Coordinates of C-alpha atoms and ligand atoms in Angstrom, one line a residue:
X15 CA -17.4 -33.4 -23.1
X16 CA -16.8 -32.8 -26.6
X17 CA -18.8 -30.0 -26.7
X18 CA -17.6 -28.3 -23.7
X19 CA -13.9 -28.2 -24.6
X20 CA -14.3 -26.3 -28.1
X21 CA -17.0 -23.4 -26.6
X22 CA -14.0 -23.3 -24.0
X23 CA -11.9 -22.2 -26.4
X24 CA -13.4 -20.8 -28.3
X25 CA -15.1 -18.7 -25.1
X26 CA -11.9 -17.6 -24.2
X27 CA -11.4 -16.9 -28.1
X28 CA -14.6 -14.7 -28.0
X29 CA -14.0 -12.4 -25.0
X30 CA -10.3 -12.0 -25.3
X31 CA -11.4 -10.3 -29.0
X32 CA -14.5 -8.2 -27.6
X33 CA -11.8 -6.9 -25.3
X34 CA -9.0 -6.5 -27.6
X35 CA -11.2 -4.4 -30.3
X36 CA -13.6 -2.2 -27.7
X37 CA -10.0 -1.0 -26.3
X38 CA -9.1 -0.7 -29.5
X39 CA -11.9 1.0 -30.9
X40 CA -12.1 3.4 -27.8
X41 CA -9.0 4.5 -28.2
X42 CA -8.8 5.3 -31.6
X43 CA -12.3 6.6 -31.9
X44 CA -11.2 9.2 -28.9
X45 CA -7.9 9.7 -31.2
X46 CA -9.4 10.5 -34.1
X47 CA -12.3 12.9 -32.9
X48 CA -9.5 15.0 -31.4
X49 CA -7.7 14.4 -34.4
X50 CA -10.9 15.7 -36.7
X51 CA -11.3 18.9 -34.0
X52 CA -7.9 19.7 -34.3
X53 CA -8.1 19.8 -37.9
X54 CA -10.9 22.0 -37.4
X55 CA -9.1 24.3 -35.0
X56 CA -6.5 24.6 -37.6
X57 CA -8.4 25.1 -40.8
X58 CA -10.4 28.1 -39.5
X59 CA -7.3 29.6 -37.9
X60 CA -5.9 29.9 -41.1
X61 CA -8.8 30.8 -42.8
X62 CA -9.1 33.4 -39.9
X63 CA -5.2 34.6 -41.0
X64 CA -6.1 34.9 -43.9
X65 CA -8.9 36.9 -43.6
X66 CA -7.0 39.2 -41.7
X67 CA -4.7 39.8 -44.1
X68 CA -7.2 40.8 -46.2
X69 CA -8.7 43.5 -44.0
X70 CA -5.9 44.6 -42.2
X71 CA -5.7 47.9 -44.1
X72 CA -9.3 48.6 -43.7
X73 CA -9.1 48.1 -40.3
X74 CA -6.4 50.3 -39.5
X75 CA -8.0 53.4 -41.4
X76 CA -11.5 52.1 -39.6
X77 CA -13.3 51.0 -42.9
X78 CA -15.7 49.5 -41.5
X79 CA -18.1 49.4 -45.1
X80 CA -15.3 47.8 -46.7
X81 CA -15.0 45.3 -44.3
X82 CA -18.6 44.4 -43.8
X83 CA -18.6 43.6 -47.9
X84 CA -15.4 41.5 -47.9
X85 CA -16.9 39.5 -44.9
X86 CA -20.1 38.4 -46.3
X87 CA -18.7 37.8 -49.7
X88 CA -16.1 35.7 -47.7
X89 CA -18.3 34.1 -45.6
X90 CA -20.1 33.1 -48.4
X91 CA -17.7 31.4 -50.1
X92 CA -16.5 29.7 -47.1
X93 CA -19.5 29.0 -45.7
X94 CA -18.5 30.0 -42.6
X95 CA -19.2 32.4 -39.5
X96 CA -17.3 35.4 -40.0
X97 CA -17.1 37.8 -36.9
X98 CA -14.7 40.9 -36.7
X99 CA -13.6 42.6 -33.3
X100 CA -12.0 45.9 -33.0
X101 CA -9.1 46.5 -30.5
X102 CA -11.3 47.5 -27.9
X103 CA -13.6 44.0 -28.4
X104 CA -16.4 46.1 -30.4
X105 CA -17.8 44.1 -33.3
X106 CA -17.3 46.0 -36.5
X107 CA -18.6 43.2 -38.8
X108 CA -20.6 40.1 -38.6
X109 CA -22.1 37.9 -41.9
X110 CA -24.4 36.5 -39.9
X111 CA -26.2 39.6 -37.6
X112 CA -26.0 43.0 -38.1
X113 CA -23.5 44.3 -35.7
X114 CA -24.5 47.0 -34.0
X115 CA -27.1 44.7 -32.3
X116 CA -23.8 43.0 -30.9
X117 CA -22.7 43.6 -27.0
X118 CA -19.1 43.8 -26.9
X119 CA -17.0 40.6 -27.7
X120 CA -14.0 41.8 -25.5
X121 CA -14.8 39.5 -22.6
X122 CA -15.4 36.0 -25.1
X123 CA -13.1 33.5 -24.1
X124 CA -11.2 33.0 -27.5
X125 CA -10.9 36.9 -27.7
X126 CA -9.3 37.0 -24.4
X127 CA -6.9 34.0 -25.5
X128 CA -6.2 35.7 -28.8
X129 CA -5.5 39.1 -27.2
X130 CA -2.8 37.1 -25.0
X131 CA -1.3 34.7 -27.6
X132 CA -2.1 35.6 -31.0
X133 CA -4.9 32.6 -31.2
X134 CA -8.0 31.9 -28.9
X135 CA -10.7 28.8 -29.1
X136 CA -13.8 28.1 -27.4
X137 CA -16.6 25.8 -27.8
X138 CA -20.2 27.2 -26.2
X139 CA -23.5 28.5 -26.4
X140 CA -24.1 30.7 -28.8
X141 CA -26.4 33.8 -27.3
X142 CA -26.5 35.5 -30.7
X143 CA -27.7 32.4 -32.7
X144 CA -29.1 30.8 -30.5
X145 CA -26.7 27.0 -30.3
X146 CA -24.0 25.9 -29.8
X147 CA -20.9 27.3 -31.6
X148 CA -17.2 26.5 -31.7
X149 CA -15.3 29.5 -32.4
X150 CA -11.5 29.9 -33.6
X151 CA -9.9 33.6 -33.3
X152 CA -6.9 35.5 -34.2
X153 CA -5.0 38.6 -33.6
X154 CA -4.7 41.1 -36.4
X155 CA -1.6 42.6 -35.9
X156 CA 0.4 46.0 -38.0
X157 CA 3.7 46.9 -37.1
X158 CA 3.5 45.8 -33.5
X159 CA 0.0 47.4 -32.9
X160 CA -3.1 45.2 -32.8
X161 CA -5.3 46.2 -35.5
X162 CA -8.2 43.6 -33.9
X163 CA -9.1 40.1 -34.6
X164 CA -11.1 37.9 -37.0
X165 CA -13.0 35.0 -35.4
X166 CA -14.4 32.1 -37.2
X167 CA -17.7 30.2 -36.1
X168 CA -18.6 26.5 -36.6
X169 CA -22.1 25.4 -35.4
X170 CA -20.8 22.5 -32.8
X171 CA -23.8 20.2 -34.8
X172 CA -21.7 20.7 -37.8
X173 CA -18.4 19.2 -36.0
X174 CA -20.4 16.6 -33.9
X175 CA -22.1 15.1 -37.2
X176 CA -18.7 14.6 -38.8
X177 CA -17.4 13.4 -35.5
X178 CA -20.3 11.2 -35.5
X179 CA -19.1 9.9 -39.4
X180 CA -16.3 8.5 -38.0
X181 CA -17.4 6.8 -35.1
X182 CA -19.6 5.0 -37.4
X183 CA -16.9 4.0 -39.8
X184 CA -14.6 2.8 -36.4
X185 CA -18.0 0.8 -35.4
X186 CA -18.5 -0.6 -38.5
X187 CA -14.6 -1.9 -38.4
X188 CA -15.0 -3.1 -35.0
X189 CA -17.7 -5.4 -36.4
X190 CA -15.9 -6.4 -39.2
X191 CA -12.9 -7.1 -37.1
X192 CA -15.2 -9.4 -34.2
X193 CA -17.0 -11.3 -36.8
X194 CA -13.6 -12.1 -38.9
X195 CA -11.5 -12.6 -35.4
X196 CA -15.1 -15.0 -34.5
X197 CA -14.5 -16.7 -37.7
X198 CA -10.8 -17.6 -37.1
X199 CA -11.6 -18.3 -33.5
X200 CA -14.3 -20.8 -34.7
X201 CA -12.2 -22.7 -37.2
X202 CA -8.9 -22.3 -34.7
X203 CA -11.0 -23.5 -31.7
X204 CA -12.3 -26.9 -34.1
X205 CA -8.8 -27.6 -35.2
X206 CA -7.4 -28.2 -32.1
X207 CA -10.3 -30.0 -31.2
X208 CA -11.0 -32.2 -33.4
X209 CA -7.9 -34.0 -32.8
X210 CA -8.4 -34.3 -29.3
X211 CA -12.0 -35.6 -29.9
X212 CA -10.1 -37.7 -32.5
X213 CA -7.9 -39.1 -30.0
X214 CA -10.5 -39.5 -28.1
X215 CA -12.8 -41.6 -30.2
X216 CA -9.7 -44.2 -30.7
X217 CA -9.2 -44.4 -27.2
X218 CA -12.6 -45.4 -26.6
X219 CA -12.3 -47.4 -29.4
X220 CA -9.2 -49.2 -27.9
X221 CA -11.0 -49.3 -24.2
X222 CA -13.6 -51.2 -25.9
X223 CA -11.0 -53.5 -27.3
X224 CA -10.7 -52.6 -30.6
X225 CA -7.2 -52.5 -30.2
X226 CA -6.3 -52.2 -34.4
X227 CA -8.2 -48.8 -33.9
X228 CA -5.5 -45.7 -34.4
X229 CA -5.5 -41.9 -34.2
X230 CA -5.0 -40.4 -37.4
X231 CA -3.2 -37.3 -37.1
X232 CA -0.3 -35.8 -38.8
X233 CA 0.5 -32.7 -37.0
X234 CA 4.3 -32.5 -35.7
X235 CA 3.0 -30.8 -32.7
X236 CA 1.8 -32.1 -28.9
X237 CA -1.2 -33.1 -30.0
X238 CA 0.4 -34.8 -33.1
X239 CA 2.7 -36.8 -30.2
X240 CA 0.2 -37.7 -28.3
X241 CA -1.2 -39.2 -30.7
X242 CA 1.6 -40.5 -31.6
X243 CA 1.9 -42.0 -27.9
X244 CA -1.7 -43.4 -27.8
X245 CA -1.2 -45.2 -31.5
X246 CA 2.4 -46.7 -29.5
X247 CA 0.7 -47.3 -26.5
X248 CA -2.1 -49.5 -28.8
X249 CA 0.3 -51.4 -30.6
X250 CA 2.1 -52.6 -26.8
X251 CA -1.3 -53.4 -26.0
X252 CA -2.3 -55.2 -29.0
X253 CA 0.9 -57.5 -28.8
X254 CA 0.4 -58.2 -25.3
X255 CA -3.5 -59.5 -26.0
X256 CA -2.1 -61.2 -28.5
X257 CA 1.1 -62.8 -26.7
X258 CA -1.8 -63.6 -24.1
X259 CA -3.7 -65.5 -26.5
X260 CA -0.4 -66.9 -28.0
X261 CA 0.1 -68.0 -24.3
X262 CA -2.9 -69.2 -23.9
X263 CA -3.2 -71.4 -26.9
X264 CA 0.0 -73.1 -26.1
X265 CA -1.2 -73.8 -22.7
X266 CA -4.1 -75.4 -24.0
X267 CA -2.4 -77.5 -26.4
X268 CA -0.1 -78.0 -23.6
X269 CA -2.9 -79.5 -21.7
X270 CA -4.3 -81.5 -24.9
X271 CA -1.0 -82.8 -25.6
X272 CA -0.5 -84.1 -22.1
X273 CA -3.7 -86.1 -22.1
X274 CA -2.8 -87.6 -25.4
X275 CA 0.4 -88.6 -24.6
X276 CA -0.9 -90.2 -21.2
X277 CA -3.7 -92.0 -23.0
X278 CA -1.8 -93.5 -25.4
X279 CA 0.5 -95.8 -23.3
X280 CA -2.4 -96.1 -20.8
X281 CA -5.0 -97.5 -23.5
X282 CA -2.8 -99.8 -24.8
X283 CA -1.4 -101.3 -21.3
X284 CA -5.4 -101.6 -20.6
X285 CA -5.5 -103.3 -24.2
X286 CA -2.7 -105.8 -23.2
X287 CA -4.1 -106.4 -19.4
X288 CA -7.4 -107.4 -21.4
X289 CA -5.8 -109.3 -23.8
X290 CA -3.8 -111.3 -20.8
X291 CA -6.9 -111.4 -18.7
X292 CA -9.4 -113.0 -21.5
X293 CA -7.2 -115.7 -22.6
X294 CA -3.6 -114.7 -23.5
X295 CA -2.5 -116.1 -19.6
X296 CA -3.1 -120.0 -20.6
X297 CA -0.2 -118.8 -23.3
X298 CA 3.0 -118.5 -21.2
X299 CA 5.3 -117.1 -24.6
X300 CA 2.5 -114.6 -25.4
X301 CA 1.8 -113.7 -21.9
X302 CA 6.2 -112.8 -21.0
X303 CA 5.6 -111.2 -24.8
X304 CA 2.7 -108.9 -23.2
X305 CA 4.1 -108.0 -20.0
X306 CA 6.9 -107.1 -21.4
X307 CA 4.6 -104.7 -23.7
X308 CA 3.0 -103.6 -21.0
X309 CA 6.4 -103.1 -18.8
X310 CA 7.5 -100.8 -22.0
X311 CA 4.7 -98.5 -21.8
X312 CA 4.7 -98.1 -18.3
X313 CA 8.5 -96.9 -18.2
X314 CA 7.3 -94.2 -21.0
X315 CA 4.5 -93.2 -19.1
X316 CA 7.3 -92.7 -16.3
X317 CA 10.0 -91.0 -18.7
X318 CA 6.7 -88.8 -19.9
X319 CA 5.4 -88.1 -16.0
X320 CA 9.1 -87.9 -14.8
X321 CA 10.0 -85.7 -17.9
X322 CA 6.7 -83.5 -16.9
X323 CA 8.2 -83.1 -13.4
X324 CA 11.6 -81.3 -14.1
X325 CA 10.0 -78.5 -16.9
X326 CA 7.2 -77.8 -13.9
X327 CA 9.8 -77.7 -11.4
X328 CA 12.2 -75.9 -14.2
X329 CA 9.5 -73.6 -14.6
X330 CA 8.4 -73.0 -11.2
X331 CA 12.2 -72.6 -9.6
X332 CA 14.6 -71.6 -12.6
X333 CA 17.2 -70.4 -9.4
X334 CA 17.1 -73.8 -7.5
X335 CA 19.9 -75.6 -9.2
X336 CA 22.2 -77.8 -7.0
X337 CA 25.2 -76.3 -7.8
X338 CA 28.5 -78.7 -8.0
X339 CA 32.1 -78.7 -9.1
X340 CA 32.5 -81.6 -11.7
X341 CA 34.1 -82.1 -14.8
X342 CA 32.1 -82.0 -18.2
X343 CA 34.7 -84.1 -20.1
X344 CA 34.0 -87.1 -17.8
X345 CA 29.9 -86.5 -17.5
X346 CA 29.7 -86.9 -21.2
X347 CA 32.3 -89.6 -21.1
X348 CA 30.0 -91.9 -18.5
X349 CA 26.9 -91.1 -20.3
X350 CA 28.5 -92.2 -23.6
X351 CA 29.2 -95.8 -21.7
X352 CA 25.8 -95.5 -20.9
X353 CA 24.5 -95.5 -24.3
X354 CA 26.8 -98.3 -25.4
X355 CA 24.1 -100.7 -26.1
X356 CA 21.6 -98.2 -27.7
X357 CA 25.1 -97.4 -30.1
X358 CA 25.6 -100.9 -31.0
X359 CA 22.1 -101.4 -31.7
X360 CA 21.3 -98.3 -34.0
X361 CA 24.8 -99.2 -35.6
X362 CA 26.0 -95.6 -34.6
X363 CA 29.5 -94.6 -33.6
X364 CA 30.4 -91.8 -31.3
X365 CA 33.7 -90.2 -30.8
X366 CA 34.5 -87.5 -28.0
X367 CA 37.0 -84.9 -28.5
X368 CA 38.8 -82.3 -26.5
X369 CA 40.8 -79.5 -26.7
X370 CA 42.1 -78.2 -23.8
X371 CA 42.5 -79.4 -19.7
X372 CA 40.1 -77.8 -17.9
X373 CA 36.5 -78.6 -18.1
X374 CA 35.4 -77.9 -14.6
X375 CA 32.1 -76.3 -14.1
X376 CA 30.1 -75.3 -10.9
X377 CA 26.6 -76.6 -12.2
X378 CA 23.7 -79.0 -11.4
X379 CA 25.5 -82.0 -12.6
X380 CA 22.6 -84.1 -12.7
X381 CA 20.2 -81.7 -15.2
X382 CA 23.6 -81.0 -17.2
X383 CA 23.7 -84.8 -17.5
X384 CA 20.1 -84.4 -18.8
X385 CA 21.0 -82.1 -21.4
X386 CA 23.4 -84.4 -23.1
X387 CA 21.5 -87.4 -22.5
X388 CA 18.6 -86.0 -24.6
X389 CA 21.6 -84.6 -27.3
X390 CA 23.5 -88.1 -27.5
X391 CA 19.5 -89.8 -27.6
X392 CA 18.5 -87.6 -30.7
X393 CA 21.7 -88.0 -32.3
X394 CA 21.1 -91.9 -32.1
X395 CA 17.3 -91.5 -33.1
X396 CA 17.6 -89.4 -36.1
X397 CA 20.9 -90.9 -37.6
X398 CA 21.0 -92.5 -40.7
X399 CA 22.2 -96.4 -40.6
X400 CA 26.2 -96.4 -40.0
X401 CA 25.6 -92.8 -38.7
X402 CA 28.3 -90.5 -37.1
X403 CA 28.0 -88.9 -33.6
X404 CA 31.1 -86.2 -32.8
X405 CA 31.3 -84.7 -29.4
X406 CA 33.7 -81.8 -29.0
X407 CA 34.3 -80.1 -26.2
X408 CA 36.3 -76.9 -25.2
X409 CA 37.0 -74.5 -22.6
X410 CA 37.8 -71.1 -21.7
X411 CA 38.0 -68.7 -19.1
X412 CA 34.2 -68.1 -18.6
X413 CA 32.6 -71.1 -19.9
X414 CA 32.9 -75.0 -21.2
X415 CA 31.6 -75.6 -24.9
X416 CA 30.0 -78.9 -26.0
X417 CA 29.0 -79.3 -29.9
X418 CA 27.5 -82.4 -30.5
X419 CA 27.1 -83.1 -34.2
X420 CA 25.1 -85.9 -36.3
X421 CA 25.6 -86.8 -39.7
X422 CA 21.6 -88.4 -39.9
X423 CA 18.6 -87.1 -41.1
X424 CA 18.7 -83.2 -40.0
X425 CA 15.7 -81.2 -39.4
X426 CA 14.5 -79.0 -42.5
X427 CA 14.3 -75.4 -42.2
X428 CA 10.7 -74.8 -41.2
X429 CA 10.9 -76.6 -38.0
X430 CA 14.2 -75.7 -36.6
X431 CA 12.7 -72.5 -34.9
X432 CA 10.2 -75.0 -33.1
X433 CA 12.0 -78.0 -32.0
X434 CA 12.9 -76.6 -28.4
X435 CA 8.7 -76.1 -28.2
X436 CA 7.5 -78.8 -25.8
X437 CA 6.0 -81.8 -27.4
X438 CA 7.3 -80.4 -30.8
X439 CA 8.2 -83.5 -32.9
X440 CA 9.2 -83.0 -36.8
X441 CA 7.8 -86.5 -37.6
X442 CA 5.3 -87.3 -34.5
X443 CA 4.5 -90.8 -35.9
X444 CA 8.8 -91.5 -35.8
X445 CA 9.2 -90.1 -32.9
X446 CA 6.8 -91.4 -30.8
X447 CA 7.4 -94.8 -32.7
X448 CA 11.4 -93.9 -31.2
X449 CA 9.9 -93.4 -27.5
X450 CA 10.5 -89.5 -27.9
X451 CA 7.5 -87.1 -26.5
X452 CA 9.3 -84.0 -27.8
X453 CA 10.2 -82.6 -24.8
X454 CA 14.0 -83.4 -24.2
X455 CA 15.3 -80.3 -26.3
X456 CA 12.6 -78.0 -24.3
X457 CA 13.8 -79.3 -20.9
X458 CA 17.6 -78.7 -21.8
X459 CA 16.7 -75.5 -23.0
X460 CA 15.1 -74.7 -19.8
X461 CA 18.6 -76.0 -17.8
X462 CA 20.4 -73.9 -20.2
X463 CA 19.0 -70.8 -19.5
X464 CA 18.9 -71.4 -16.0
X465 CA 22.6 -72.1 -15.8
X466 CA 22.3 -68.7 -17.5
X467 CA 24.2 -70.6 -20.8
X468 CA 23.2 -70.8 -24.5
X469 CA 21.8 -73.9 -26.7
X470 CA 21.8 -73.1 -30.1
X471 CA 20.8 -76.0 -32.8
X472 CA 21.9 -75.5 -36.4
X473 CA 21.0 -78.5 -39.0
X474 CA 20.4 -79.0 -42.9
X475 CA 17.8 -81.7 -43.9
X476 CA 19.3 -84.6 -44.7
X477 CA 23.0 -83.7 -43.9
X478 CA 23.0 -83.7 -39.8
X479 CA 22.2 -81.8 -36.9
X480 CA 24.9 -79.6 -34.9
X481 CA 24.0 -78.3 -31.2
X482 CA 26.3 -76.3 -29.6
X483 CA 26.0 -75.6 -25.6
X484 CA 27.5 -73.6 -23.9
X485 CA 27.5 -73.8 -19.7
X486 CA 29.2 -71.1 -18.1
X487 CA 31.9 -71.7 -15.5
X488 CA 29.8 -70.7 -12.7
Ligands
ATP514 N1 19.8 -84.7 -33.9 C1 18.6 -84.6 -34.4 N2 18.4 -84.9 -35.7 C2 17.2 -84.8 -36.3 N3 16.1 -84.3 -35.7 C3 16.2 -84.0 -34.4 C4 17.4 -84.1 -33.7 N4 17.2 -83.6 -32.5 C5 15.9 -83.3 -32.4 N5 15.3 -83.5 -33.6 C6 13.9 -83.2 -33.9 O1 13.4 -82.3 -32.9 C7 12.3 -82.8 -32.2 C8 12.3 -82.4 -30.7 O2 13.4 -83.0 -30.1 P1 13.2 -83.4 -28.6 O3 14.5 -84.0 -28.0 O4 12.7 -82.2 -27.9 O5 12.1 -84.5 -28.6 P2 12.2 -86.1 -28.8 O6 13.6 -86.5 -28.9 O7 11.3 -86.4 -30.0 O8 11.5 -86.6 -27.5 P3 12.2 -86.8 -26.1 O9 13.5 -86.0 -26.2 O10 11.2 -86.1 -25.2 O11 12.3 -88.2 -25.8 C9 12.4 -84.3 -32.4 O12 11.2 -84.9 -32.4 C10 13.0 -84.4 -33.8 O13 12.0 -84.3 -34.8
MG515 MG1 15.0 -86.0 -27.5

């Protein structure tokens, strides 16, 4: 293909300059010749003149001896043909042939014109010498009576070699011109291309999935955008293999970190069932102590499968949220009694503030009470002994804001952008050791969005934690 598209070009390169100099060439090789023979013409006629000048008096008082000297030493130096005609056409001299063995020249074409207009000119066969002659006369006039004429002759071989000079020199030119316009046309033809076989290469390149592969050309023109285009168009691709694999990989670990989470409980429960089954059953305090192990694990296998359930269902149906009217003061007041024990035990104190009246919301009131469960549950997992918990809460016109803020151990920098990842935990072994699977913050992200409101989680190591959610009115 490669091939075809610069003998295209330059094809087209080839014939458009053959044309282009043969018309040329034609045309000024005509233009000069007529040029040259005009020159001619008008050289002889005024060598012609002249030589009339020169014999006029003779002619009038019929010198003819006089005149037959002055023309051969003329002819001579001129190296011309010098004929001249009486009035009556008679040839009085010649310096070529004597003339008395010369018919009359009154019927000779250029005589005739000269007779009429003062200057004649033919080109033909010369009887006398025998080829062909072109021939250049004038009219010898004295006082208003014609005293005869002087004619010049050329041999046409003469005039056709020189013509012949300078169709050589336009030939040679022409040449010239084709192989320097073939030259250009070559290099012209290559450097448009060779970017396009450039181009082409890459793309092939990229087709083959080699997608860091780019078109290297600078050129501002179409060709330079298109390349342009083509380098864009690789770098969408490349991102999108490697969101894919991005994708891909977290899917994986999705699956991986699924398994292990389900083992874990599920091992151990077998663990205890052994235990209880081999011998612990005799032991009625150890066996209560086990099935209460046992009853621990199965509820986080439950939390875990239930937990599972609503990102799937989050995931699969964003849109199919069972809208409500409710208020979002009194949701997050009846989930705080609900963690009354869970306070008392981590030795945690939470206060809920308000500014405002109006916390109404249209919203799925029981994944919004998700959300703040899994806030209020961090807060009381990652706090620091005596350890603050501040809910505010606010309202506008569009949308009810919640910040809940922790004064325990924060997250540090590095892992803040993960947290809302599912099964991201910062410290796995004190989270899992808390009950927590990491995927509470990835879940209320997920009802966030699709109550089409914002989560946002700001937090310095060591110093607290500070979520702010937003739910829009409606
Ligand atoms: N208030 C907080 N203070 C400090 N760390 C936090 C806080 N909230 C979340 N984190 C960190 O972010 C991680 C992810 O939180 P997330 O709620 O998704 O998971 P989890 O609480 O560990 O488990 P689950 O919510 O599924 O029971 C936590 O494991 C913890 O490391
Ligand atoms: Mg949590």
């Amino acid at each position: 293909m490669n091939k075809h598209i610069i003998w295209k070009f330059f094809g087209a390169f080839v014939f458009l300059t053959l044309i282009a100099v043969f018309v040329l060439n034609f045309f000024v090789g005509f233009k000069l010749r007529d040029h040259f023979e005009e020159k001619i013409s008008e050289e002889l006629r005024s060598n012609a003149l002249l030589v009339g000048d020169i014999i006029t008096e003779d002619l009038l008082v019929g010198q003819t001896g006089n005149i037959r000297l002055k023309i051969e030493n003329l002819a001579r130096k001129l190296d011309r043909r010098i004929t001249v005609i009486g009035r009556e056409g008679k040839v009085l001299a010649d310096s070529e042939k004597p003339p008395t063995s010369m018919e009359s020249h009154a019927d000779r074409l250029e005589i005739q014109q000269a007779l009429k207009s003062g200057f004649g000119q033919s080109t033909r066969f010369s009887q006398t010498l025998g080829y062909n002659m072109k021939y250049v006369a004038v009219r010898i006039d004295s006082s208003d009576k014609i005293a005869g004429f002087v004619r010049f002759a050329l041999p046409l071989a003469q005039v056709q070699l020189q013509v012949r000079v300078i169709y050589r020199v336009v030939l040679f030119g022409a040449i010239v011109t084709i192989i320097i316009a073939l030259t250009i046309a070559y290099f012209v033809s290559k450097s448009i291309t060779s970017p396009i076989r450039q181009m082409q290469r890459a793309a092939r390149r990229i087709a083959e999935g080699d997608f860091k592969s780019r078109a290297i050309i600078k050129s501002e023109d179409e060709l330079g955008q298109l390349a342009k285009s083509l380098n864009a168009m690789a770098d969408a691709l490349h991102k999108q293999i490697a969101d894919l694999r991005k994708m891909d990989t977290i899917r994986t670990d999705f699956v991986a970190n699924v398994s292990h989470e389900l083992k874990t409980p599920l091992t151990l429960i077998k663990g205890y069932i052994e235990t209880l089954d081999g011998s612990a059953l005799d032991d009625k305090e150890k066996s209560r102590r086990f099935v209460r192990i046992i009853k621990e694990h199965a509820d986080r296998l439950e939390n875990l499968i239930n937990d599972l359930l609503s990102l799937s269902e989050l995931e699969l149906s964003p849109d199919s949220l069972c809208r409500t009217g409710f208020d979002l003061k009194i949701l997050i007041n009846d989930i705080a009694l609900g963690f009354g024990h869970a306070l008392q035990a981590g030795n945690v104190t939470l206060d809920i503030n308000a500014r405002g009246d109006d916390f109404n919301v249209e919203a799925d009131k029981e994944k919004i009470e998700q959300v703040f469960v899994n806030l209020i549950d961090n807060g009381i997992k990652y706090a620091k002994d005596q350890g603050r918990i501040d809910i505010s809460i606010s309202g506008d016109d569009d949308a009810v804001t919640v910040l809940v803020e922790d004064d325990g151990i924060g997250i540090a920098r590095e892992h803040i952008d993960r947290v809302f990842e599912r099964f991201y935990r910062v410290d796995k072994a004190r989270s899992r050791r808390l009950g927590g699977t990491g995927l509470g913050l990835g879940i209320a992200k997920h009802i966030v969005l699709a109550h089409k409101g914002r989560i946002q989680i700001e937090s310095t190591q060591g110093r607290g934690t500070k979520v702010r959610v937003i739910i829009p009115r409606k």
